[in-house]
Structures are given as C-alpha cells and as structure tokens.
Coordinates of C-alpha atoms in Angstrom, one line a residue:
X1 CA 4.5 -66.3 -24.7
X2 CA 8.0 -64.7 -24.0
X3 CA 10.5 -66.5 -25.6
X4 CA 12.8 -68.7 -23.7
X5 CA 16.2 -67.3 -22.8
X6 CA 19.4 -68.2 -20.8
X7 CA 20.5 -66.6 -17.6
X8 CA 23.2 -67.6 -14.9
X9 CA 25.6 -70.3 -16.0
X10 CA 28.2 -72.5 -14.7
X11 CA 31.3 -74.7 -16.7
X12 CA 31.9 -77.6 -15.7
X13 CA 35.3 -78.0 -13.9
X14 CA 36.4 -80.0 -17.1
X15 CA 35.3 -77.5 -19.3
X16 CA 33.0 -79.7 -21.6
X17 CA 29.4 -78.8 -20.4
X18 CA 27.7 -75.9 -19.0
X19 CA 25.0 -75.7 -16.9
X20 CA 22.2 -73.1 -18.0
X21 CA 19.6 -71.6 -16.0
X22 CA 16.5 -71.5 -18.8
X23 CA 14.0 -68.7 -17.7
X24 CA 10.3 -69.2 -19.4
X25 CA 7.2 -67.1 -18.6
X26 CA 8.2 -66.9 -14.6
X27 CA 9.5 -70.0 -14.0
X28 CA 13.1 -71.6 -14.8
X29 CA 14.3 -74.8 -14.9
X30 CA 18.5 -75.9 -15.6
X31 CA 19.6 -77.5 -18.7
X32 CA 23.2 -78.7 -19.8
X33 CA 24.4 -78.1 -22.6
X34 CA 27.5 -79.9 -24.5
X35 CA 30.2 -76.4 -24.5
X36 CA 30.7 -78.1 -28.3
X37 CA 27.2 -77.4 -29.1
X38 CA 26.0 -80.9 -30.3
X39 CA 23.7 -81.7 -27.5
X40 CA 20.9 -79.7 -24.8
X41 CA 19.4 -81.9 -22.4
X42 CA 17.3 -81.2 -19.4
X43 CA 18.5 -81.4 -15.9
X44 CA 15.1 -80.3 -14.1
X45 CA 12.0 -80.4 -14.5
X46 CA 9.7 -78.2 -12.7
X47 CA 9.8 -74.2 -13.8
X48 CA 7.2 -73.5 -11.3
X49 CA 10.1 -74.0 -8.4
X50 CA 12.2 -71.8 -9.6
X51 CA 14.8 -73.7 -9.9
X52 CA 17.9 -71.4 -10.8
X53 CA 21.7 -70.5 -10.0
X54 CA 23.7 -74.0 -10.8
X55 CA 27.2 -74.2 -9.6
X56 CA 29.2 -77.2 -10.4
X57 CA 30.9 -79.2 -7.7
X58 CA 34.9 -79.1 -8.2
X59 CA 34.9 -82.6 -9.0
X60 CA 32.4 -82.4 -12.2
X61 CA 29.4 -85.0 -10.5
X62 CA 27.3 -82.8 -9.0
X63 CA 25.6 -79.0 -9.5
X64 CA 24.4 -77.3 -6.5
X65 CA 21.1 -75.0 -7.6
X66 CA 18.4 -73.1 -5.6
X67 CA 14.9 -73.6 -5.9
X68 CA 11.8 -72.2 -4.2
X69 CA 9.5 -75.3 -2.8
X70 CA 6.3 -74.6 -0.7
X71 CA 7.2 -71.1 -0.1
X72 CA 10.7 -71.9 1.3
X73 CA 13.9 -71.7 -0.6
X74 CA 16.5 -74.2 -0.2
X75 CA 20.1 -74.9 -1.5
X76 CA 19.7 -78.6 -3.2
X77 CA 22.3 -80.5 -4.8
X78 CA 21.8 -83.4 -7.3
X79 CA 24.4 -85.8 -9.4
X80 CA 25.4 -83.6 -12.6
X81 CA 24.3 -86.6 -14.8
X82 CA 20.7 -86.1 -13.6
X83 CA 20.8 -89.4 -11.5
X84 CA 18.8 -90.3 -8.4
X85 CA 17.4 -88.0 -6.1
X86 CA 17.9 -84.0 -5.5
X87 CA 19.4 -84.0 -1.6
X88 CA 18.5 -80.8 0.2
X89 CA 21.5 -79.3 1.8
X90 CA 19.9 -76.2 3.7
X91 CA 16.1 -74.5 4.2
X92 CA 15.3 -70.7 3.9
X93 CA 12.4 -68.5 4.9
X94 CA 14.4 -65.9 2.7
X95 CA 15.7 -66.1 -1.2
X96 CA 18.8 -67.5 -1.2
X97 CA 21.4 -68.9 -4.2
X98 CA 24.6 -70.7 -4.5
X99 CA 27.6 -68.8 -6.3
X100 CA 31.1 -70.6 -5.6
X101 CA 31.8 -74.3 -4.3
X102 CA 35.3 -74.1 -2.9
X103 CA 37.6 -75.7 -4.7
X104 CA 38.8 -78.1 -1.8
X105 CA 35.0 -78.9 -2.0
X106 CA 34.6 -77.6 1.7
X107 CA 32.2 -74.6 1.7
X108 CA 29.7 -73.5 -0.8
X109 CA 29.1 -69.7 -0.7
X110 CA 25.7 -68.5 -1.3
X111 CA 23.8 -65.1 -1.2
X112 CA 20.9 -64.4 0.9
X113 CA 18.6 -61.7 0.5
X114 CA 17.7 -60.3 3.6
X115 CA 15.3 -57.7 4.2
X116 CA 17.4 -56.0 7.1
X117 CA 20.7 -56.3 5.7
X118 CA 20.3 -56.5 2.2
X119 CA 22.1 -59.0 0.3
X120 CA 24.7 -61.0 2.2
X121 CA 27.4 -63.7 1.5
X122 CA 27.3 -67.1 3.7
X123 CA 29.0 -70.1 4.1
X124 CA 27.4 -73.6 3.8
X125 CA 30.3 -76.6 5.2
X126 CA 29.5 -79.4 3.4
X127 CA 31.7 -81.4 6.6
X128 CA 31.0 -81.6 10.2
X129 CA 27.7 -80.4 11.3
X130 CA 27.1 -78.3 8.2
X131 CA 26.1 -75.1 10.6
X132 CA 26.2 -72.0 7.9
X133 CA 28.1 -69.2 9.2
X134 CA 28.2 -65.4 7.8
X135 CA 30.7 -63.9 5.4
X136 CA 30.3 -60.9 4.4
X137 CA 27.2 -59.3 5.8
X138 CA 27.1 -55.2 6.3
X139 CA 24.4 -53.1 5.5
X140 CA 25.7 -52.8 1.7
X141 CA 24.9 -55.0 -1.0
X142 CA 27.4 -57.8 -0.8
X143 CA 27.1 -60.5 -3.9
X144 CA 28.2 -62.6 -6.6
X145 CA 30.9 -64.1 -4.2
X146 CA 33.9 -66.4 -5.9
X147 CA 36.0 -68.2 -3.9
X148 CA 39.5 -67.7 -5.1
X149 CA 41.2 -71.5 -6.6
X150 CA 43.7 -71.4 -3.5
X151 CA 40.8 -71.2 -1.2
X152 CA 42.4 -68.0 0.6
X153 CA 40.6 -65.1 -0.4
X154 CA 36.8 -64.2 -1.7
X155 CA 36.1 -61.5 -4.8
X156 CA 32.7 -60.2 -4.8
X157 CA 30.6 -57.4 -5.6
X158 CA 29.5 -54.6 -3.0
X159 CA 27.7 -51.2 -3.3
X160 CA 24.6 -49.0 -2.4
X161 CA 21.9 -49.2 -5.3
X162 CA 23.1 -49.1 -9.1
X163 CA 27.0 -48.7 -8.2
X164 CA 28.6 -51.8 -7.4
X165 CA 32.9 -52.2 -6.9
X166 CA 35.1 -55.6 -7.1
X167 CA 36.7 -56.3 -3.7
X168 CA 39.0 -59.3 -3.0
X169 CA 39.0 -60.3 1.1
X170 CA 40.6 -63.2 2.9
X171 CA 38.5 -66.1 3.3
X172 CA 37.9 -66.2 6.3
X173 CA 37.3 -62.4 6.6
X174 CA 39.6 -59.9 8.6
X175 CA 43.2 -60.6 7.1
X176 CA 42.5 -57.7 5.1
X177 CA 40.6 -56.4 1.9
X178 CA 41.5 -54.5 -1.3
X179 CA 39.5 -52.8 -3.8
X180 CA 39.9 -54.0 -7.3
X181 CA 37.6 -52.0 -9.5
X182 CA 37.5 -48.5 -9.8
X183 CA 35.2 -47.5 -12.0
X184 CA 32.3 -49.9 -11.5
X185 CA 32.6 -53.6 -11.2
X186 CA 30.2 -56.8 -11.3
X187 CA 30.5 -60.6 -11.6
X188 CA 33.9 -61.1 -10.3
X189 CA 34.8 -64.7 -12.1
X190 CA 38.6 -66.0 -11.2
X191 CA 40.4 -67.7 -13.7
X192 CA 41.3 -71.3 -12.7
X193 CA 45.3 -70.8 -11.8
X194 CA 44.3 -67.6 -9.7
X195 CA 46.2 -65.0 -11.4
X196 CA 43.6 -63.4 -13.1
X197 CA 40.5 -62.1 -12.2
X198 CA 37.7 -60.6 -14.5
X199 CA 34.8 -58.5 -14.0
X200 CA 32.3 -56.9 -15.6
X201 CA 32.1 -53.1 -16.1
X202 CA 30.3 -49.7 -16.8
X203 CA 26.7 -49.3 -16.8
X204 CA 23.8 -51.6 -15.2
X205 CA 22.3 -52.6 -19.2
X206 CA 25.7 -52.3 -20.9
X207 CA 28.8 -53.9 -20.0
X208 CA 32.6 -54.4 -20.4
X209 CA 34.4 -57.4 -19.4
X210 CA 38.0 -56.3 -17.7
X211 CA 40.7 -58.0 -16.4
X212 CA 43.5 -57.8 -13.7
X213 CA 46.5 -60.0 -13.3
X214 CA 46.0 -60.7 -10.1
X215 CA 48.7 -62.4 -6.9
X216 CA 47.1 -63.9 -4.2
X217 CA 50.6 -66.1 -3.0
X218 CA 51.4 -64.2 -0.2
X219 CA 49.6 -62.5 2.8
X220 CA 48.8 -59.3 0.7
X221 CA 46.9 -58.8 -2.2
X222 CA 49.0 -57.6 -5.8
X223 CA 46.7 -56.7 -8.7
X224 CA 47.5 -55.2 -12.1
X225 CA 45.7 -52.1 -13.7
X226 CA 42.4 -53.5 -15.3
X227 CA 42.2 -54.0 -18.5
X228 CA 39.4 -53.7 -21.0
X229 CA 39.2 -56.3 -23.2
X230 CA 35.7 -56.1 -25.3
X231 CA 32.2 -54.8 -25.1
X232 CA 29.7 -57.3 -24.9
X233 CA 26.6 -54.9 -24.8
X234 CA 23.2 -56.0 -22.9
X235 CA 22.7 -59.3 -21.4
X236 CA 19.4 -60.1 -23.3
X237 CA 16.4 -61.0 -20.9
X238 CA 18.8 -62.0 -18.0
X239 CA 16.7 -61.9 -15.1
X240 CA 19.5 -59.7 -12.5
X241 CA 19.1 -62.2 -9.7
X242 CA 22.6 -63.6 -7.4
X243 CA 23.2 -66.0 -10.6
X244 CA 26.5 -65.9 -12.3
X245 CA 25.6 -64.8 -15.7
X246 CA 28.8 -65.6 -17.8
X247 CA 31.9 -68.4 -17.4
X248 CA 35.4 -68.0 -18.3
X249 CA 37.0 -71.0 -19.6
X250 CA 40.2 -72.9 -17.2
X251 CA 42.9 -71.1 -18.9
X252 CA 41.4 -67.5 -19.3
X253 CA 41.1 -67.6 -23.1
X254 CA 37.1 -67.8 -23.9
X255 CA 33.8 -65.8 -21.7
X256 CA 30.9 -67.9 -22.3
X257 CA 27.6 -65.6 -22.3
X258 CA 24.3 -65.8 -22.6
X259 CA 22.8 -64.8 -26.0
X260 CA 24.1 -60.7 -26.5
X261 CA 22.9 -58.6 -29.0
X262 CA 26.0 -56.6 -30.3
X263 CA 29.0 -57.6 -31.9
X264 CA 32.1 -57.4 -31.0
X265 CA 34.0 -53.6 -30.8
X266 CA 36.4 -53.9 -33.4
X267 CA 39.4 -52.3 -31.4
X268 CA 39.2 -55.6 -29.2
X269 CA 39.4 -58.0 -32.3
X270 CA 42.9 -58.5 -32.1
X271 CA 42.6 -60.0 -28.2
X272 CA 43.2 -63.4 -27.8
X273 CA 40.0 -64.2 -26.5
X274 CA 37.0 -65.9 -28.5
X275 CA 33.8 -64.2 -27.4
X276 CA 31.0 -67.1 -27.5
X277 CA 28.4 -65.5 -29.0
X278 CA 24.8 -66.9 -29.3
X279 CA 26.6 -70.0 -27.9
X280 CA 25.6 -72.5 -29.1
X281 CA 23.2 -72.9 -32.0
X282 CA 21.5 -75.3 -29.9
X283 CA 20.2 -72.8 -27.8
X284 CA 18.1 -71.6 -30.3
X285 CA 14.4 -73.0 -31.1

C-alpha cells in the first residue's frame, strides 16, 4: 500500500511534543511524537474513524481531535498522555474539525463543512451549557481559524475556490476586520506573544511561509508588510482537509512541517529560522 505520511499537526503548549495526524490507506490515526526526535508513540487507535485534526489544550493535558463514528462526526477530547477514556464534547451530521483552543481555555474553534454555506468557523464553550454558536459563516470559504494569544481577535483563511486571503477579525465578530495577505494567504498560525503572525503563500501545491509583525493591543489592527522568509515547496501527501498542517515554535524561531520535498532556497539561508525538515528521523519506517 501507500506509504504512511504526516498531515495536520499541533505543538504542544510546552513545546516538547507534537501531535501528528498519520494518514494510511484512507484512514488516520494521531501519534506524538517527542519534538527531539527520540520517541513516536501512538495516541489512537482506530484509522477506520478517521480520527484527524489534534489541537492541544493550552494547558498541555489534553488534545482535542475529530473523528468520524457511525456516520456522525464528533469533536472528542482525551488526556494528552493517552489516559482513560475519549469524552465526546459535540455530535455532527456534517464534517467538522477542531483548529484553535483559546488560550484562556474557553472556546474551541472548529470548521464545519456545510453543504449550503461552505465551510464555516464555530465556537464550541467548553463552560456553561456548552451551546456552539457561529463565527464566521458567509457564503465564502471561511477556515483554518486561530485564535489570537490575547483572546481578542481570530486570523483565518477565506476565499472562493483556489484563492484564499489572511484576514484578522475581532473575536467576537463586528469590531472590525483587516485583510492581511495580499497576494494569496493560507494557514494563518500566530506566534505565542501575538506580535507575529505567519501564513502560507503562492500557489495551492507550492508554498511560501511569510510573516507580518503584527499589534493587536489596541482596538485597531497594525500589521507590517509581509515578509518572505523561505520556500518550503509541496506538502507531500497532505490530505487538504481544515487540519493545521505546520507549527511554529513559542518564540517564532522554528516551522515544524510535515515531510517536504525541496530544500531550502538559498537566498533564505541567512534567516534566523531552522526549517524542520523530514522532522524527525523517527518519522521514517
């Protein structure tokens, strides 16, 4: 069969494991792996549910992950050391996945794909009565949602077809909404102080990671001009789902991928930033 190969990903808050979606045949299961590349274990164990998109709760002990069960998918969350039981936080008649976990640990954002409305961002409290409510839902593409460190503002993704822009909008919606991107944007990822943001750019197969310095203190958003920093060609194999398909370490400095096929551009060497690439050797049969 098809090799295995990585997909979406998530750090962990204290930036020693990562939490890897591990797509084989067509299933997936989630496996963490030791960021110093001494140890792969895995965290599910059923490919046939689908079981994909972990986000790590702010705190490090849990992952929140989607997973398709008796034809319903559900948002389920489960102790990041792979204790005890899988708790199911929400139901779906619809594909849905978790992208952001608020870093008060209030709401965890989540994409749905819905036939009328295409793909939309929600809100799941994990408080109260835990009633979802919608966040960004228009008859665009909305996706790949981060909640900004401060809890204040949302960047996501939005477009018609194969052109997608980076936007950054108060959280919760209508205090305003700035375009980021101009030439293209995916996979908004914040850095953890919030004054940085990077995205992905150029083509659907062949990408660019780019950055903005980014303030978010006041009532108004200030970004920077973006700035390319490297190519990092193709993600191999990655399935295109709502997953996040890359990290970016607390303090900006290192992009964890999934396996990528070219090397670095050399105009880009002299960046401060370590590219991770076939991260780690234990990923490899």
């Amino acid at each position: 069969g098809m090799p295995a190969s990585y997909s979406g990903l998530d750090l962990s808050p204290d930036g020693k494991q990562v939490a890897a979606e591990r797509v084989e045949g067509n299933g997936s299961d989630i496996w963490i792996i030791e960021a110093s590349g001494n140890r792969t274990s895995r965290w599910t164990f059923d490919p046939s549910q689908q079981i994909s998109s972990p986000v790590w709760s702010p705190d490090g002990t849990r992952i929140v992950f989607s997973s398709l069960r008796s034809g319903k998918w559900g948002l389920y969350r489960k102790l990041s050391t792979g204790a005890g039981n899988e708790e199911l936080l929400l139901e779906l008649g619809i594909p849905a996945a978790p992208v952001s976990w608020s870093a008060d640990a209030r709401f965890i954002l989540y994409v749905l794909t819905d036939p009328k409305s295409k793909r939309d961002v929600w809100a799941l409290p994990t408080t109260g009565d835990r009633k979802p409510f919608p966040v960004l839902n228009t008859p665009f593409n909305e996706e790949r949602a981060q909640m900004s460190p401060d809890g204040k503002w949302i960047a996501y993704q939005a477009g018609q077809g194969e052109r997608n822009e980076i936007y950054v909008e108060s959280f919760p919606p209508g205090s305003g909404k700035w375009q980021i991107s101009n030439n293209g944007g995916q996979l908004p990822r914040w850095r953890r102080d919030g004054k940085e943001l990077f995205y992905m750019d150029g083509a659907i197969n062949f990408r660019r990671a780019v950055s903005a310095g980014i303030n978010t203190s006041g009532a108004k958003i200030e970004f920077s001009p973006p700035q390319r920093l490297f190519e990092i060609g193709r993600f191999e194999d990655a399935p295109l789902g709502p997953s996040n398909h890359y990290a970016v370490s607390a303090d900006g400095q290192r992009i964890l991928l999934p396996r990528v096929e070219t090397q670095i551009n050399s105009e880009f060497a002299n960046i401060p930033l370590t590219v991770v690439l076939n991260w780690p050797a234990a990923l490899k049969k």
